[in-house]
Backbone as CSV, one residue per row, in Angstrom:
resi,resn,N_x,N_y,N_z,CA_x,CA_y,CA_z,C_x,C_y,C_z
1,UNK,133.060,121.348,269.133,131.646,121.599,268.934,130.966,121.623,270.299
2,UNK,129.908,122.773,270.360,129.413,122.917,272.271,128.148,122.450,271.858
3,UNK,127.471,122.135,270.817,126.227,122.053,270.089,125.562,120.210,270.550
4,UNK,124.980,120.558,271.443,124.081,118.893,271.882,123.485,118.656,270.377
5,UNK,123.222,117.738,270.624,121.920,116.844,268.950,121.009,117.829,269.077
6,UNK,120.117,118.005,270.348,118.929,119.056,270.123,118.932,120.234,269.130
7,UNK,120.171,120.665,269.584,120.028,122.422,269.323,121.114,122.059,267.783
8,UNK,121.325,120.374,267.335,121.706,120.432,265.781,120.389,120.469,265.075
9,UNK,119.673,119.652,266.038,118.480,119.410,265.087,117.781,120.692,265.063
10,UNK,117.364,121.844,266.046,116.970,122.696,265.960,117.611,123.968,264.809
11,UNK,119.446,123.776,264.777,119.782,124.478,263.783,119.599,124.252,262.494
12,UNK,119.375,122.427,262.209,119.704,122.244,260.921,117.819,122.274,260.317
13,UNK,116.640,122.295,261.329,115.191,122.882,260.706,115.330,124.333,260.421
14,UNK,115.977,124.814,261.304,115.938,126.665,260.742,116.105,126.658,259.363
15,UNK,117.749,126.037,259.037,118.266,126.104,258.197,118.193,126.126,257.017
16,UNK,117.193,124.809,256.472,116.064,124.094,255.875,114.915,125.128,255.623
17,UNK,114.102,125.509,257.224,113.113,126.160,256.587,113.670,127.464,256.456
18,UNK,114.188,128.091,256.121,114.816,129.505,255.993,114.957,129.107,254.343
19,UNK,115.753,128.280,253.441,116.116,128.298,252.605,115.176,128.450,251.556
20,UNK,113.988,127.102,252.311,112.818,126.968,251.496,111.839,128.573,251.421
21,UNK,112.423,128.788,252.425,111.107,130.585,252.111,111.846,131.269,251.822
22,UNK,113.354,131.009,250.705,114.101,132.209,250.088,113.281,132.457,249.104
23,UNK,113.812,133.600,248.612,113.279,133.526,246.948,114.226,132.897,246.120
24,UNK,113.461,132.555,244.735,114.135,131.676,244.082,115.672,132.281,243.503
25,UNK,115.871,133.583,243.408,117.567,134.167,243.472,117.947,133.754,244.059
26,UNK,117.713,133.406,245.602,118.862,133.417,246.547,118.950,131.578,246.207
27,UNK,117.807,130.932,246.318,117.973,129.501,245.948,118.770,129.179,244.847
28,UNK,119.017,130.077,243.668,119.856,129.821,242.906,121.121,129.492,243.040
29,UNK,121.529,130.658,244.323,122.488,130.600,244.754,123.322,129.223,245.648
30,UNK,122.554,129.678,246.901,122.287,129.010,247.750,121.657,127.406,247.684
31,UNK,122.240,126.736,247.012,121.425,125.504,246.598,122.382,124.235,246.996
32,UNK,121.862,123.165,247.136,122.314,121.743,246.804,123.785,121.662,246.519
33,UNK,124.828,121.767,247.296,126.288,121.287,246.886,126.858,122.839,247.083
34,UNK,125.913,123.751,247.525,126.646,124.856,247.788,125.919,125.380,249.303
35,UNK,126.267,124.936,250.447,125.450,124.722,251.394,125.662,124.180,252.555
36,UNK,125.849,124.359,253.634,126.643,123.384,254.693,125.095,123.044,255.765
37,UNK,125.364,121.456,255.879,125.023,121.311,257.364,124.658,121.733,258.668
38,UNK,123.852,122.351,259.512,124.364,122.322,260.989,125.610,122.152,261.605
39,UNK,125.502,120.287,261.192,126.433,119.942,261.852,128.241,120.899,260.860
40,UNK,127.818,120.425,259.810,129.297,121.295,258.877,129.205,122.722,259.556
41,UNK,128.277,123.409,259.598,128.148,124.814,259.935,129.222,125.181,261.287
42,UNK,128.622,124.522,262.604,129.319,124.529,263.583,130.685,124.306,263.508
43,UNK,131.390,123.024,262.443,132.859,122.966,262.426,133.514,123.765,261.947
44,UNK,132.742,124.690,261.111,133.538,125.828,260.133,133.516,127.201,261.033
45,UNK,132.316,127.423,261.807,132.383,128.880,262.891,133.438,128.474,263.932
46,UNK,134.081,127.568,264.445,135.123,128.057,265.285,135.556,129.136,266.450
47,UNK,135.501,129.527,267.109,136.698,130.892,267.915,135.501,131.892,267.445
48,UNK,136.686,133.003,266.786,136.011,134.247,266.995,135.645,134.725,265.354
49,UNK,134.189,135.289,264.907,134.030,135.249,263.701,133.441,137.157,263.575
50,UNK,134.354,137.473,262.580,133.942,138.922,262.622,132.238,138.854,261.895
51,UNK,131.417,139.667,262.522,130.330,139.690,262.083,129.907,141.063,261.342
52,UNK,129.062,141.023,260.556,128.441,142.665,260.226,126.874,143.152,260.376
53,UNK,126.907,143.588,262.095,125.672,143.759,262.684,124.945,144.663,261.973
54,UNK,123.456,144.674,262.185,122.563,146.063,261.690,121.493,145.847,262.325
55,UNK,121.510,146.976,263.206,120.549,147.346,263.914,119.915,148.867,263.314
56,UNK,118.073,148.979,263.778,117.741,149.645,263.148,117.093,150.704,264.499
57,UNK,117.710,152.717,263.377,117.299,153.432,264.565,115.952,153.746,264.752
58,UNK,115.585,154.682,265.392,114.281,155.288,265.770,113.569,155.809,264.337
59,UNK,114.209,156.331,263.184,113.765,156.819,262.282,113.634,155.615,261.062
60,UNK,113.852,154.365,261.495,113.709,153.163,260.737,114.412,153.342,259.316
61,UNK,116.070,153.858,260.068,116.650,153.496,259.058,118.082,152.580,259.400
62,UNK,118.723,152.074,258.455,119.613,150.352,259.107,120.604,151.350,259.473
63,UNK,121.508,150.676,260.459,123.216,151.030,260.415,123.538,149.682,260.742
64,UNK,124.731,149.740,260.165,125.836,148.326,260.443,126.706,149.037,261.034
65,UNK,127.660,147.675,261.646,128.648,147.743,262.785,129.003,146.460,262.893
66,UNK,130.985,146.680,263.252,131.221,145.254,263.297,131.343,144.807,264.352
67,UNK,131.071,143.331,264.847,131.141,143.084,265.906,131.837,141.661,265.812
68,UNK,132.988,141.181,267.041,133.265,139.927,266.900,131.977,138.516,267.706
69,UNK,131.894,137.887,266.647,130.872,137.022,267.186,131.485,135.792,267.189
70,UNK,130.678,134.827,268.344,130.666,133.432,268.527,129.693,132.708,268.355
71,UNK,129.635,131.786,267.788,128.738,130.564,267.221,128.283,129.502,268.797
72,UNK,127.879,129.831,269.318,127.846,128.912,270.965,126.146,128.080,270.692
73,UNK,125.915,127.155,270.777,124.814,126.131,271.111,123.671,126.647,269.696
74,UNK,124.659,126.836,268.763,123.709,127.078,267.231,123.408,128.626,267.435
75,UNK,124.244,129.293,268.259,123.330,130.747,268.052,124.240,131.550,267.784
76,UNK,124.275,132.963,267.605,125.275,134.090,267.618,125.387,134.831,269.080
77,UNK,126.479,135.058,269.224,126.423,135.715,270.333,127.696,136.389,270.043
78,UNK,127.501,138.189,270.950,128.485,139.087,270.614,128.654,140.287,271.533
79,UNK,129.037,140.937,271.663,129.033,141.767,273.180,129.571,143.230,272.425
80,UNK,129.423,144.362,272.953,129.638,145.847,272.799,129.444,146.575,274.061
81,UNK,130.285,147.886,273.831,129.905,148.924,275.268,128.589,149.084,274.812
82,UNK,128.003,149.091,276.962,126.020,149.502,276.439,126.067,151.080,276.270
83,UNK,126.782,151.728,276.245,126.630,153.366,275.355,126.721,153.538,273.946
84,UNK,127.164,152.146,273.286,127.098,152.488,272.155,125.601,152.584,271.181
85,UNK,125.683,153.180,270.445,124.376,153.062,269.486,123.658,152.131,269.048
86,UNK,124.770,151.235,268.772,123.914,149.741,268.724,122.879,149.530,270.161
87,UNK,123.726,149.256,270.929,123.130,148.813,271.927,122.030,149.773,272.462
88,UNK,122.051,150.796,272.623,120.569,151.882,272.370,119.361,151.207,271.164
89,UNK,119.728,151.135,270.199,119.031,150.680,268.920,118.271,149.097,269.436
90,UNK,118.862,148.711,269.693,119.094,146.903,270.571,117.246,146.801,271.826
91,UNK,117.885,148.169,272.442,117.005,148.448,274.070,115.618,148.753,273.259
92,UNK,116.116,149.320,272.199,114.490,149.996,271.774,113.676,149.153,270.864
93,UNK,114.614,148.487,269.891,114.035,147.603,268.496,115.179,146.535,268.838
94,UNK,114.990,145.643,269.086,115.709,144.180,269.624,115.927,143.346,268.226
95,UNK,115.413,143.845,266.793,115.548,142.987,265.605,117.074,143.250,265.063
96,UNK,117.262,142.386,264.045,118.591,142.193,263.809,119.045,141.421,262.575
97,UNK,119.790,142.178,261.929,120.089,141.087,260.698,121.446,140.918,260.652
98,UNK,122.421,139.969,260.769,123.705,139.916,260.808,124.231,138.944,259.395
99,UNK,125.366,139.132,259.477,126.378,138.450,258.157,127.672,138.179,258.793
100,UNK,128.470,136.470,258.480,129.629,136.728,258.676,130.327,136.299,256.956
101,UNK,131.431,137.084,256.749,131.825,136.474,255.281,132.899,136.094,255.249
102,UNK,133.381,135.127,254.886,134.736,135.174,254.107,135.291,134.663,253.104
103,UNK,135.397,135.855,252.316,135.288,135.878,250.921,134.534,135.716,250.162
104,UNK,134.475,135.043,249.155,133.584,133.951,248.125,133.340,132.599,248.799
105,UNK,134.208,132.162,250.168,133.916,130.971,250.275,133.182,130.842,251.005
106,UNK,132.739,131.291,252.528,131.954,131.601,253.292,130.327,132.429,253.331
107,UNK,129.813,132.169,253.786,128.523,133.449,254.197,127.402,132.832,255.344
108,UNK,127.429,133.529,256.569,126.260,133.078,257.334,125.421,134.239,257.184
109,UNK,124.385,133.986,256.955,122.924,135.211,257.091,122.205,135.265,257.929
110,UNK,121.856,135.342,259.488,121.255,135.183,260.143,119.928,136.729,260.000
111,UNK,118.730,136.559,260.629,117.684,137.345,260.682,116.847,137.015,262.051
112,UNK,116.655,137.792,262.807,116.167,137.516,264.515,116.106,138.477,264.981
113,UNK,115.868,138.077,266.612,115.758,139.086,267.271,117.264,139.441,268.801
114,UNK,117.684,140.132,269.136,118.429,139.776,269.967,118.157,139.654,271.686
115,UNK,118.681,139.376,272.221,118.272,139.078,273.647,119.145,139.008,274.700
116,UNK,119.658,140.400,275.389,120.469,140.429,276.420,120.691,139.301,277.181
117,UNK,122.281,138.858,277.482,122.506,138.079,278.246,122.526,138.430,279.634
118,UNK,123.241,139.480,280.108,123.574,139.968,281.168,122.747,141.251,281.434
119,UNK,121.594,141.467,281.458,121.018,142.883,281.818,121.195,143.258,283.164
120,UNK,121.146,144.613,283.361,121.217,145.433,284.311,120.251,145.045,285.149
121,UNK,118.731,145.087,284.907,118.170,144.993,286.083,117.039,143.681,286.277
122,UNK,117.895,142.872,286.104,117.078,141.408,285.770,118.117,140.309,286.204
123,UNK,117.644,139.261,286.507,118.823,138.304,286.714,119.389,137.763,284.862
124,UNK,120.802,137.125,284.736,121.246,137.184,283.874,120.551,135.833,283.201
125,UNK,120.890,135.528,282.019,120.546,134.361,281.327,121.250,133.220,282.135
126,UNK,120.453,132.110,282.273,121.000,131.002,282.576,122.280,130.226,282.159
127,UNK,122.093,130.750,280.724,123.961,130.330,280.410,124.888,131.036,280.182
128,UNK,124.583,132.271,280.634,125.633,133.272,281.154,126.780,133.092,281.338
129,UNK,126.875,132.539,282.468,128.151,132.295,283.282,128.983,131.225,282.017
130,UNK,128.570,130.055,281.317,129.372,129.659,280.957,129.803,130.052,279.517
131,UNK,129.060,130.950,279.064,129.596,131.706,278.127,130.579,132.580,278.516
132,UNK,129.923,133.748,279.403,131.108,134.634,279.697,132.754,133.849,280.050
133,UNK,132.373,132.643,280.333,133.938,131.787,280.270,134.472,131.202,279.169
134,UNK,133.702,130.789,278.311,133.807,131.133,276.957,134.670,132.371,276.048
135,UNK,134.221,133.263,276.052,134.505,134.807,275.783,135.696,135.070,276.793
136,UNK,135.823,134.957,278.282,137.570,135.184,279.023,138.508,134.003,278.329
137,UNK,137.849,132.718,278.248,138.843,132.206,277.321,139.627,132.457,276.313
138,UNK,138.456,132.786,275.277,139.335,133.098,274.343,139.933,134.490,274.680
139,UNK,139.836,135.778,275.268,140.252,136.923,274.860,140.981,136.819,275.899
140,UNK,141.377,136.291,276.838,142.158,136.336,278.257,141.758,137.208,278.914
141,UNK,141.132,137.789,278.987,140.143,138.408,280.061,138.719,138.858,279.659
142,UNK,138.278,139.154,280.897,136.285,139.158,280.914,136.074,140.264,280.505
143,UNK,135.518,139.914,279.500,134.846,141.508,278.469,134.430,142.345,279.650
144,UNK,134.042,141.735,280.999,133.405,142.044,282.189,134.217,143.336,282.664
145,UNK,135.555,143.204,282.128,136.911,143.950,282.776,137.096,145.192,281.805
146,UNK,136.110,145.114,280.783,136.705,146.318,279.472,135.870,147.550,279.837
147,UNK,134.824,147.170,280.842,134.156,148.791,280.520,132.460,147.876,280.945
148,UNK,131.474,149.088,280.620,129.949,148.570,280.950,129.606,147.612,279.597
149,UNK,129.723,146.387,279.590,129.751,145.546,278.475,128.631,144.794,278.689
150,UNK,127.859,144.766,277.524,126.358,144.331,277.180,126.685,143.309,276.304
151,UNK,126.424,141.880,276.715,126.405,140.598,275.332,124.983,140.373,275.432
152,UNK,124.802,139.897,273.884,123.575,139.308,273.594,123.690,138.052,272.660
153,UNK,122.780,137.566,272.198,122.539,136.677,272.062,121.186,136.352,270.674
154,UNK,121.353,136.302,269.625,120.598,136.240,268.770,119.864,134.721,268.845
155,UNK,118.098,135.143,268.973,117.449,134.053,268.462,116.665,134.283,266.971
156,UNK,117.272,133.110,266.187,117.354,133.688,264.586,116.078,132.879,263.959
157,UNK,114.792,133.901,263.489,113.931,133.216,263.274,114.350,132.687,261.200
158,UNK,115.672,132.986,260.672,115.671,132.812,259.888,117.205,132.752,259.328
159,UNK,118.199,132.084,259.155,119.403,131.655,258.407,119.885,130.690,257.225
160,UNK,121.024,131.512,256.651,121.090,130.413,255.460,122.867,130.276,255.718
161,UNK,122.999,129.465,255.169,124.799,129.155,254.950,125.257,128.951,253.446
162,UNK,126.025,129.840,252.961,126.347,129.684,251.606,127.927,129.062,251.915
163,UNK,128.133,128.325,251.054,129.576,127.989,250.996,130.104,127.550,249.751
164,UNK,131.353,128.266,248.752,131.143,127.939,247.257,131.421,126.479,247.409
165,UNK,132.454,125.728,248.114,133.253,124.647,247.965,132.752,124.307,249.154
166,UNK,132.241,123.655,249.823,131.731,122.883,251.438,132.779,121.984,251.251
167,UNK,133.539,120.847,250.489,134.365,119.966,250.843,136.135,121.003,251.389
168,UNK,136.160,121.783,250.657,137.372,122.470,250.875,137.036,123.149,252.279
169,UNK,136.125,123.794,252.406,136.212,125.017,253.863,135.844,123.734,254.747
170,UNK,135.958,122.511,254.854,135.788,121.369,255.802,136.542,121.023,256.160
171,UNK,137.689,121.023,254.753,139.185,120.254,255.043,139.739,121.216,255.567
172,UNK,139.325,122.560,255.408,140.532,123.849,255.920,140.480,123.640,257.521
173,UNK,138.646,123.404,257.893,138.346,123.528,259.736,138.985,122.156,260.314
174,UNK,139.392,121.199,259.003,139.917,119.766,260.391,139.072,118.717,260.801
């Protein structure tokens, strides 16, 4: 877990108030014993979590795209070539709704905005550097090395965590 108390306590109010301004469908769902923690949240994202981005174009209509994401200090973070469409879509409309699933047992919903880590003509984010070591860790080399690679960084003014079984996907993370 890279997650200080702050940024639990900051994940686990999102969390909370996100749920409370669902509508009552999704609360149906999403309720009491079907539901993880912050703190549970972080033990279950792990490594590398396929995500399903959607960014929206000029004609305000969605596209998705997958992207591998990391769970780092309660946030999402995920990287693509900056020629791709996303990342055009990103430069112009910075909003964002992402999903990671797996299966029936899993679901993160995040809703935000995103926020270049490494831009071109700005100095980079302050925790840059130890992310991008993060990201060579796990992939054995620096996304830095694949091509013109743009990571960002979602600040999520709104998430929920569904989980059918929270005691089982707990025992699965260890």
């Amino acid at each position: 877990m890279r997650e200080s108390d702050a940024e639990l306590g900051e994940l686990q109010d999102l969390l909370e108030a996100s749920l409370a301004r669902a509508t009552g469908h999704l609360r149906s769902i999403v309720r009491p014993g079907r539901t993880l923690t912050a703190a549970q949240l972080v033990r279950v994202l792990p490594g590398m979590c396929t995500l399903v981005v959607s960014s929206v174009t000029a004609a305000g209509e969605p596209r998705v795209s997958g992207a591998d994401g990391h769970f780092l200090h309660g946030r999402w973070v995920f990287t693509t070539e900056r020629s791709s469409a996303k990342a055009g879509h990103f430069a112009a409309r910075p909003a964002v709704s992402l999903a990671h699933l797996r299966g029936d047992d899993l679901g993160v919903f995040t809703h935000g905005r995103v926020e270049e880590l490494n831009p071109r003509a700005a100095a980079p984010d302050p925790q840059w550097p130890a992310i991008l070591d993060h990201l060579t860790q796990h992939y054995g080399s620096s996304p830095l090395s694949w091509g013109d690679v743009v990571a960002y960084r979602v600040q999520p003014h709104w998430m929920v965590a569904y989980a059918a079984d929270p005691a089982a996907l707990l025992a699965q993370a260890g």
